[in-house]
PDB file of C-alpha atoms in Angstrom:
ATOM      1  CA  MET X  23      58.100  15.084   6.315  1.00  0.00           C
ATOM      2  CA  PHE X  24      55.838  17.032   8.697  1.00  0.00           C
ATOM      3  CA  ARG X  25      53.989  18.456   5.720  1.00  0.00           C
ATOM      4  CA  SER X  26      53.351  14.924   4.450  1.00  0.00           C
ATOM      5  CA  ILE X  27      51.985  13.921   7.856  1.00  0.00           C
ATOM      6  CA  PHE X  28      49.647  16.924   7.922  1.00  0.00           C
ATOM      7  CA  VAL X  29      48.438  16.133   4.418  1.00  0.00           C
ATOM      8  CA  LEU X  30      47.856  12.505   5.418  1.00  0.00           C
ATOM      9  CA  LEU X  31      45.975  13.514   8.579  1.00  0.00           C
ATOM     10  CA  GLY X  32      43.884  15.974   6.569  1.00  0.00           C
ATOM     11  CA  THR X  33      43.007  13.263   4.069  1.00  0.00           C
ATOM     12  CA  VAL X  34      42.000  10.867   6.854  1.00  0.00           C
ATOM     13  CA  ALA X  35      39.900  13.582   8.511  1.00  0.00           C
ATOM     14  CA  LEU X  36      38.085  14.297   5.255  1.00  0.00           C
ATOM     15  CA  ALA X  37      37.453  10.581   4.733  1.00  0.00           C
ATOM     16  CA  VAL X  38      36.058  10.224   8.260  1.00  0.00           C
ATOM     17  CA  SER X  39      33.864  13.298   7.771  1.00  0.00           C
ATOM     18  CA  ALA X  40      32.574  11.920   4.478  1.00  0.00           C
ATOM     19  CA  GLN X  41      31.761   8.586   6.114  1.00  0.00           C
ATOM     20  CA  ALA X  42      29.967  10.327   8.978  1.00  0.00           C
ATOM     21  CA  ALA X  43      27.945  12.423   6.551  1.00  0.00           C
ATOM     22  CA  GLU X  44      27.036   9.318   4.581  1.00  0.00           C
ATOM     23  CA  ALA X  45      25.936   7.560   7.790  1.00  0.00           C
ATOM     24  CA  GLN X  46      23.569  10.427   8.517  1.00  0.00           C
ATOM     25  CA  ARG X  47      21.964  10.319   5.111  1.00  0.00           C
ATOM     26  CA  GLY X  48      18.518   8.843   5.042  1.00  0.00           C
ATOM     27  CA  SER X  49      14.787   9.179   4.512  1.00  0.00           C
ATOM     28  CA  GLU X  50      12.096   9.169   7.137  1.00  0.00           C
ATOM     29  CA  LEU X  51       8.314   8.779   6.961  1.00  0.00           C
ATOM     30  CA  GLY X  52       6.097  10.693   9.351  1.00  0.00           C
ATOM     31  CA  LYS X  53       3.178   9.232  11.282  1.00  0.00           C
ATOM     32  CA  GLU X  54       0.762  11.955  10.219  1.00  0.00           C
ATOM     33  CA  ILE X  55      -1.019   9.755   7.682  1.00  0.00           C
ATOM     34  CA  ARG X  56      -3.907  11.544   5.985  1.00  0.00           C
ATOM     35  CA  VAL X  57      -6.837   9.457   4.716  1.00  0.00           C
ATOM     36  CA  PRO X  58     -10.464  10.102   3.668  1.00  0.00           C
ATOM     37  CA  THR X  59     -12.670  10.849   6.672  1.00  0.00           C
ATOM     38  CA  ASN X  60     -14.887   7.828   5.986  1.00  0.00           C
ATOM     39  CA  LEU X  61     -11.973   5.378   6.048  1.00  0.00           C
ATOM     40  CA  GLY X  62     -11.043   3.791   9.364  1.00  0.00           C
ATOM     41  CA  ILE X  63      -7.419   2.780   9.902  1.00  0.00           C
ATOM     42  CA  ALA X  64      -4.951   1.712  12.571  1.00  0.00           C
ATOM     43  CA  THR X  65      -1.214   2.275  12.102  1.00  0.00           C
ATOM     44  CA  ASN X  66       2.016   0.949  13.542  1.00  0.00           C
ATOM     45  CA  PHE X  67       5.620   2.038  12.910  1.00  0.00           C
ATOM     46  CA  SER X  68       8.738   0.020  13.677  1.00  0.00           C
ATOM     47  CA  PRO X  69      11.034   1.442  16.397  1.00  0.00           C
ATOM     48  CA  ASP X  70      13.835   2.019  13.894  1.00  0.00           C
ATOM     49  CA  GLY X  71      11.491   3.780  11.482  1.00  0.00           C
ATOM     50  CA  GLN X  72      12.183   1.337   8.649  1.00  0.00           C
ATOM     51  CA  ALA X  73       8.672  -0.091   8.274  1.00  0.00           C
ATOM     52  CA  ALA X  74       5.030   0.808   8.761  1.00  0.00           C
ATOM     53  CA  THR X  75       1.738  -1.087   8.793  1.00  0.00           C
ATOM     54  CA  VAL X  76      -1.713   0.272   7.980  1.00  0.00           C
ATOM     55  CA  ILE X  77      -4.765  -1.832   8.905  1.00  0.00           C
ATOM     56  CA  PHE X  78      -8.107  -0.915   7.334  1.00  0.00           C
ATOM     57  CA  ASP X  79     -11.476  -1.165   9.069  1.00  0.00           C
ATOM     58  CA  ASN X  80     -13.807  -0.684   6.110  1.00  0.00           C
ATOM     59  CA  LEU X  81     -11.919  -0.638   2.824  1.00  0.00           C
ATOM     60  CA  TYR X  82     -14.144  -2.914   0.759  1.00  0.00           C
ATOM     61  CA  VAL X  83     -16.687  -2.812  -2.052  1.00  0.00           C
ATOM     62  CA  GLU X  84     -19.407  -5.268  -3.066  1.00  0.00           C
ATOM     63  CA  VAL X  85     -22.109  -5.867  -5.670  1.00  0.00           C
ATOM     64  CA  SER X  86     -25.180  -8.009  -4.941  1.00  0.00           C
ATOM     65  CA  PRO X  87     -26.228 -10.913  -7.184  1.00  0.00           C
ATOM     66  CA  ALA X  88     -28.492 -10.023 -10.108  1.00  0.00           C
ATOM     67  CA  ARG X  89     -32.153 -10.145  -9.155  1.00  0.00           C
ATOM     68  CA  LYS X  90     -34.239 -12.505 -11.208  1.00  0.00           C
ATOM     69  CA  GLY X  91     -36.746  -9.851 -12.226  1.00  0.00           C
ATOM     70  CA  ALA X  92     -33.984  -7.544 -13.446  1.00  0.00           C
ATOM     71  CA  ALA X  93     -32.235 -10.087 -15.684  1.00  0.00           C
ATOM     72  CA  PHE X  94     -32.372  -9.420 -19.444  1.00  0.00           C
ATOM     73  CA  THR X  95     -33.832  -5.940 -18.868  1.00  0.00           C
ATOM     74  CA  LEU X  96     -31.006  -3.534 -18.068  1.00  0.00           C
ATOM     75  CA  ASN X  97     -28.571  -4.396 -20.879  1.00  0.00           C
ATOM     76  CA  GLN X  98     -25.587  -3.167 -18.870  1.00  0.00           C
ATOM     77  CA  THR X  99     -23.175  -4.124 -16.147  1.00  0.00           C
ATOM     78  CA  ALA X 100     -23.721  -3.450 -12.458  1.00  0.00           C
ATOM     79  CA  THR X 101     -20.547  -1.861 -11.126  1.00  0.00           C
ATOM     80  CA  GLN X 102     -19.472  -0.724  -7.676  1.00  0.00           C
ATOM     81  CA  THR X 103     -16.190   1.093  -7.047  1.00  0.00           C
ATOM     82  CA  LYS X 104     -14.259   2.666  -4.205  1.00  0.00           C
ATOM     83  CA  VAL X 105     -11.152   4.853  -4.302  1.00  0.00           C
ATOM     84  CA  ALA X 106      -8.987   5.521  -1.271  1.00  0.00           C
ATOM     85  CA  THR X 107      -5.919   7.778  -1.185  1.00  0.00           C
ATOM     86  CA  LEU X 108      -3.412   7.838   1.666  1.00  0.00           C
ATOM     87  CA  ASN X 109      -0.918  10.676   2.018  1.00  0.00           C
ATOM     88  CA  ILE X 110       2.163   9.938   4.127  1.00  0.00           C
ATOM     89  CA  PRO X 111       4.640  12.802   4.630  1.00  0.00           C
ATOM     90  CA  TYR X 112       8.329  11.985   4.642  1.00  0.00           C
ATOM     91  CA  THR X 113      11.706  13.699   4.716  1.00  0.00           C
ATOM     92  CA  THR X 114      14.780  12.735   2.757  1.00  0.00           C
ATOM     93  CA  ASP X 115      18.187  13.989   1.736  1.00  0.00           C
ATOM     94  CA  GLN X 116      18.382  11.579  -1.205  1.00  0.00           C
ATOM     95  CA  ARG X 117      17.313  12.058  -4.793  1.00  0.00           C
ATOM     96  CA  SER X 118      15.088   8.983  -4.666  1.00  0.00           C
ATOM     97  CA  VAL X 119      13.946   6.388  -2.161  1.00  0.00           C
ATOM     98  CA  LYS X 120      13.175   2.743  -2.950  1.00  0.00           C
ATOM     99  CA  MET X 121      10.370   1.039  -1.021  1.00  0.00           C
ATOM    100  CA  THR X 122       8.146  -2.028  -1.103  1.00  0.00           C
ATOM    101  CA  MET X 123       4.435  -2.252  -0.350  1.00  0.00           C
ATOM    102  CA  ASP X 124       2.728  -5.528   0.573  1.00  0.00           C
ATOM    103  CA  LEU X 125      -1.053  -5.487   0.114  1.00  0.00           C
ATOM    104  CA  ARG X 126      -3.285  -8.087   1.790  1.00  0.00           C
ATOM    105  CA  GLY X 127      -6.987  -8.749   1.533  1.00  0.00           C
ATOM    106  CA  PHE X 128      -9.709 -11.163   0.519  1.00  0.00           C
ATOM    107  CA  ALA X 129     -12.322 -11.582  -2.204  1.00  0.00           C
ATOM    108  CA  ASP X 130     -15.503 -13.551  -2.789  1.00  0.00           C
ATOM    109  CA  VAL X 131     -16.451 -13.564  -6.466  1.00  0.00           C
ATOM    110  CA  ASP X 132     -19.344 -15.615  -7.854  1.00  0.00           C
ATOM    111  CA  SER X 133     -19.822 -16.774 -11.440  1.00  0.00           C
ATOM    112  CA  ALA X 134     -20.245 -14.080 -14.100  1.00  0.00           C
ATOM    113  CA  ALA X 135     -18.801 -11.476 -11.681  1.00  0.00           C
ATOM    114  CA  THR X 136     -15.326  -9.921 -11.573  1.00  0.00           C
ATOM    115  CA  ALA X 137     -13.161  -8.055  -9.080  1.00  0.00           C
ATOM    116  CA  ARG X 138     -10.129  -5.868  -9.755  1.00  0.00           C
ATOM    117  CA  LEU X 139      -7.760  -3.790  -7.668  1.00  0.00           C
ATOM    118  CA  VAL X 140      -5.367  -1.159  -9.058  1.00  0.00           C
ATOM    119  CA  ALA X 141      -2.685   0.442  -6.895  1.00  0.00           C
ATOM    120  CA  CYS X 142      -0.848   3.670  -7.712  1.00  0.00           C
ATOM    121  CA  VAL X 143       2.192   4.399  -5.551  1.00  0.00           C
ATOM    122  CA  GLY X 144       5.438   6.205  -6.291  1.00  0.00           C
ATOM    123  CA  ASP X 145       6.415   5.548  -9.872  1.00  0.00           C
ATOM    124  CA  LYS X 146       4.249   2.416 -10.230  1.00  0.00           C
ATOM    125  CA  THR X 147       0.677   1.721 -11.295  1.00  0.00           C
ATOM    126  CA  ALA X 148      -0.080  -1.977 -10.926  1.00  0.00           C
ATOM    127  CA  VAL X 149      -3.037  -4.334 -11.213  1.00  0.00           C
ATOM    128  CA  VAL X 150      -2.916  -6.319  -7.980  1.00  0.00           C
ATOM    129  CA  ASP X 151      -2.877 -10.116  -8.213  1.00  0.00           C
ATOM    130  CA  LEU X 152      -6.070 -11.337  -6.509  1.00  0.00           C
ATOM    131  CA  SER X 153      -5.367 -15.037  -6.968  1.00  0.00           C
ATOM    132  CA  THR X 154      -6.007 -17.092  -3.850  1.00  0.00           C
ATOM    133  CA  ASP X 155      -3.019 -17.359  -1.543  1.00  0.00           C
ATOM    134  CA  THR X 156      -2.266 -18.244   2.066  1.00  0.00           C
ATOM    135  CA  VAL X 157      -1.712 -15.015   3.943  1.00  0.00           C
ATOM    136  CA  GLU X 158      -1.885 -13.733   7.496  1.00  0.00           C
ATOM    137  CA  LEU X 159      -4.570 -11.082   7.682  1.00  0.00           C
ATOM    138  CA  LYS X 160      -4.052  -8.405  10.308  1.00  0.00           C
ATOM    139  CA  GLY X 161      -7.425  -6.719  10.718  1.00  0.00           C
ATOM    140  CA  GLU X 162     -10.884  -7.739  11.919  1.00  0.00           C
ATOM    141  CA  LEU X 163     -12.730  -6.880   8.720  1.00  0.00           C
ATOM    142  CA  LYS X 164     -12.783 -10.453   7.442  1.00  0.00           C
ATOM    143  CA  SER X 165     -14.310 -11.892  10.602  1.00  0.00           C
ATOM    144  CA  GLU X 166     -17.000  -9.202  10.599  1.00  0.00           C
ATOM    145  CA  LEU X 167     -17.937  -9.776   6.958  1.00  0.00           C
ATOM    146  CA  THR X 168     -17.818 -13.546   7.442  1.00  0.00           C
ATOM    147  CA  ALA X 169     -20.334 -13.215  10.262  1.00  0.00           C
ATOM    148  CA  GLU X 170     -22.610 -11.159   8.000  1.00  0.00           C
ATOM    149  CA  ASN X 171     -22.176 -13.518   5.022  1.00  0.00           C
ATOM    150  CA  ALA X 172     -21.907 -16.973   6.541  1.00  0.00           C
ATOM    151  CA  GLU X 173     -22.353 -18.678   3.165  1.00  0.00           C
ATOM    152  CA  ALA X 174     -19.418 -16.876   1.543  1.00  0.00           C
ATOM    153  CA  LYS X 175     -16.016 -18.501   1.136  1.00  0.00           C
ATOM    154  CA  PHE X 176     -13.459 -15.720   1.060  1.00  0.00           C
ATOM    155  CA  GLY X 177     -10.196 -16.268  -0.805  1.00  0.00           C
ATOM    156  CA  ASP X 178      -7.240 -14.496   0.788  1.00  0.00           C
ATOM    157  CA  TRP X 179      -4.732 -12.744  -1.499  1.00  0.00           C
ATOM    158  CA  GLN X 180      -1.526 -10.763  -1.217  1.00  0.00           C
ATOM    159  CA  ASP X 181       0.758  -8.947  -3.641  1.00  0.00           C
ATOM    160  CA  ARG X 182       4.000  -6.974  -3.415  1.00  0.00           C
ATOM    161  CA  ILE X 183       4.801  -3.783  -5.314  1.00  0.00           C
ATOM    162  CA  GLU X 184       8.315  -2.365  -5.487  1.00  0.00           C
ATOM    163  CA  PHE X 185       8.496   1.329  -6.284  1.00  0.00           C
ATOM    164  CA  THR X 186      10.624   4.470  -6.125  1.00  0.00           C
ATOM    165  CA  VAL X 187       9.627   7.900  -4.876  1.00  0.00           C
ATOM    166  CA  GLN X 188      11.377  10.950  -6.249  1.00  0.00           C
ATOM    167  CA  THR X 189      12.014  14.087  -4.209  1.00  0.00           C
ATOM    168  CA  HIS X 190      10.594  17.206  -5.859  1.00  0.00           C
ATOM    169  CA  ALA X 191       9.549  19.277  -2.845  1.00  0.00           C
ATOM    170  CA  ALA X 192      10.887  20.572   0.442  1.00  0.00           C
ATOM    171  CA  LYS X 193       8.216  18.548   2.257  1.00  0.00           C
ATOM    172  CA  PRO X 194       7.448  15.576   0.001  1.00  0.00           C
ATOM    173  CA  VAL X 195       4.457  13.286   0.506  1.00  0.00           C
ATOM    174  CA  LEU X 196       4.139   9.615  -0.402  1.00  0.00           C
ATOM    175  CA  GLN X 197       0.739   9.157  -2.026  1.00  0.00           C
ATOM    176  CA  ILE X 198      -0.904   5.733  -2.211  1.00  0.00           C
ATOM    177  CA  THR X 199      -4.127   5.404  -4.226  1.00  0.00           C
ATOM    178  CA  LEU X 200      -6.135   2.173  -4.269  1.00  0.00           C
ATOM    179  CA  PHE X 201      -8.956   1.660  -6.777  1.00  0.00           C
ATOM    180  CA  LEU X 202     -11.351  -1.214  -6.036  1.00  0.00           C
ATOM    181  CA  LEU X 203     -13.912  -2.431  -8.579  1.00  0.00           C
ATOM    182  CA  VAL X 204     -16.480  -5.252  -8.618  1.00  0.00           C
ATOM    183  CA  GLU X 205     -19.041  -5.835 -11.369  1.00  0.00           C
ATOM    184  CA  HIS X 206     -21.300  -8.338 -13.090  1.00  0.00           C
ATOM    185  CA  ASN X 207     -23.427  -8.501 -16.211  1.00  0.00           C
ATOM    186  CA  THR X 208     -27.051  -7.797 -15.352  1.00  0.00           C
ATOM    187  CA  ASP X 209     -28.155  -9.517 -18.572  1.00  0.00           C
ATOM    188  CA  ALA X 210     -27.002 -12.853 -17.178  1.00  0.00           C
ATOM    189  CA  ALA X 211     -29.723 -14.549 -15.142  1.00  0.00           C
ATOM    190  CA  ASP X 212     -27.143 -16.397 -13.050  1.00  0.00           C
ATOM    191  CA  ALA X 213     -24.799 -13.444 -12.454  1.00  0.00           C
ATOM    192  CA  GLY X 214     -23.593 -13.769  -8.891  1.00  0.00           C
ATOM    193  CA  GLY X 215     -22.272 -11.136  -6.512  1.00  0.00           C
ATOM    194  CA  ALA X 216     -18.770 -10.081  -5.635  1.00  0.00           C
ATOM    195  CA  LEU X 217     -16.946  -8.611  -2.653  1.00  0.00           C
ATOM    196  CA  LEU X 218     -13.402  -7.252  -2.604  1.00  0.00           C
ATOM    197  CA  ALA X 219     -11.643  -6.027   0.545  1.00  0.00           C
ATOM    198  CA  VAL X 220      -8.199  -4.645   1.386  1.00  0.00           C
ATOM    199  CA  ASP X 221      -7.259  -5.756   4.887  1.00  0.00           C
ATOM    200  CA  SER X 222      -3.850  -4.126   5.371  1.00  0.00           C
ATOM    201  CA  LEU X 223      -0.697  -2.840   3.748  1.00  0.00           C
ATOM    202  CA  ASP X 224       2.933  -2.960   4.864  1.00  0.00           C
ATOM    203  CA  LEU X 225       5.526  -0.394   3.798  1.00  0.00           C
ATOM    204  CA  GLU X 226       9.237  -1.039   4.050  1.00  0.00           C
ATOM    205  CA  ILE X 227      12.231   0.972   2.922  1.00  0.00           C
ATOM    206  CA  ALA X 228      14.329  -1.210   0.640  1.00  0.00           C
ATOM    207  CA  LYS X 229      17.731   0.031   1.847  1.00  0.00           C
ATOM    208  CA  ALA X 230      17.450   0.209   5.599  1.00  0.00           C
ATOM    209  CA  GLY X 231      20.960   1.585   6.012  1.00  0.00           C
ATOM    210  CA  LYS X 232      20.167   4.746   4.048  1.00  0.00           C
ATOM    211  CA  ALA X 233      16.553   5.471   4.894  1.00  0.00           C
ATOM    212  CA  SER X 234      14.060   5.250   7.726  1.00  0.00           C
ATOM    213  CA  TYR X 235      10.513   6.109   8.696  1.00  0.00           C
ATOM    214  CA  LYS X 236      10.514   8.822  11.369  1.00  0.00           C
ATOM    215  CA  PRO X 237       7.826   9.786  13.907  1.00  0.00           C
TER     216      PRO X 237
END
């Protein structure tokens, strides 16, 4: 009888220990975000470490309208691009971590011009949807560009990307690469300009109970 009690108590103790170990499992992102030196950002992390926001000061690219004298002479497209890569260190005791990234920004694209944004993060490479939407922008970039281009009518956009990061190193790093492109056909006399800007991004760990961003 006593042996049965000891066995039962041992089983309960193991179960409690397993639950405690499971409760301690998680993933945490560090605040030491590394970005190109010419990119201005502001960051904010939630108190529980489950979410982070990055606001950009100057992440935009633009191409001016085709000049009349240059039309029908260059026989090529005028293209402007910008690439920005953010490196965010994190720790984890899990094999993989699921997250979401919400991108927000605005675009002003005239006729015969195009704008595209490609995001590479975790296991996903996605073309961001730039269709006009109602979003809450978090930075001051739009107001500054609006003041400089009073005639422009910026269309706000937002898109969400769900991704997974795999752990392959003792000190893994979440890498986010954004590729911005605007272009127009210089052979078209009426080719207008284009401007594409990324205002902010929000990161959130999908399973808050098993992962967190850590200072």
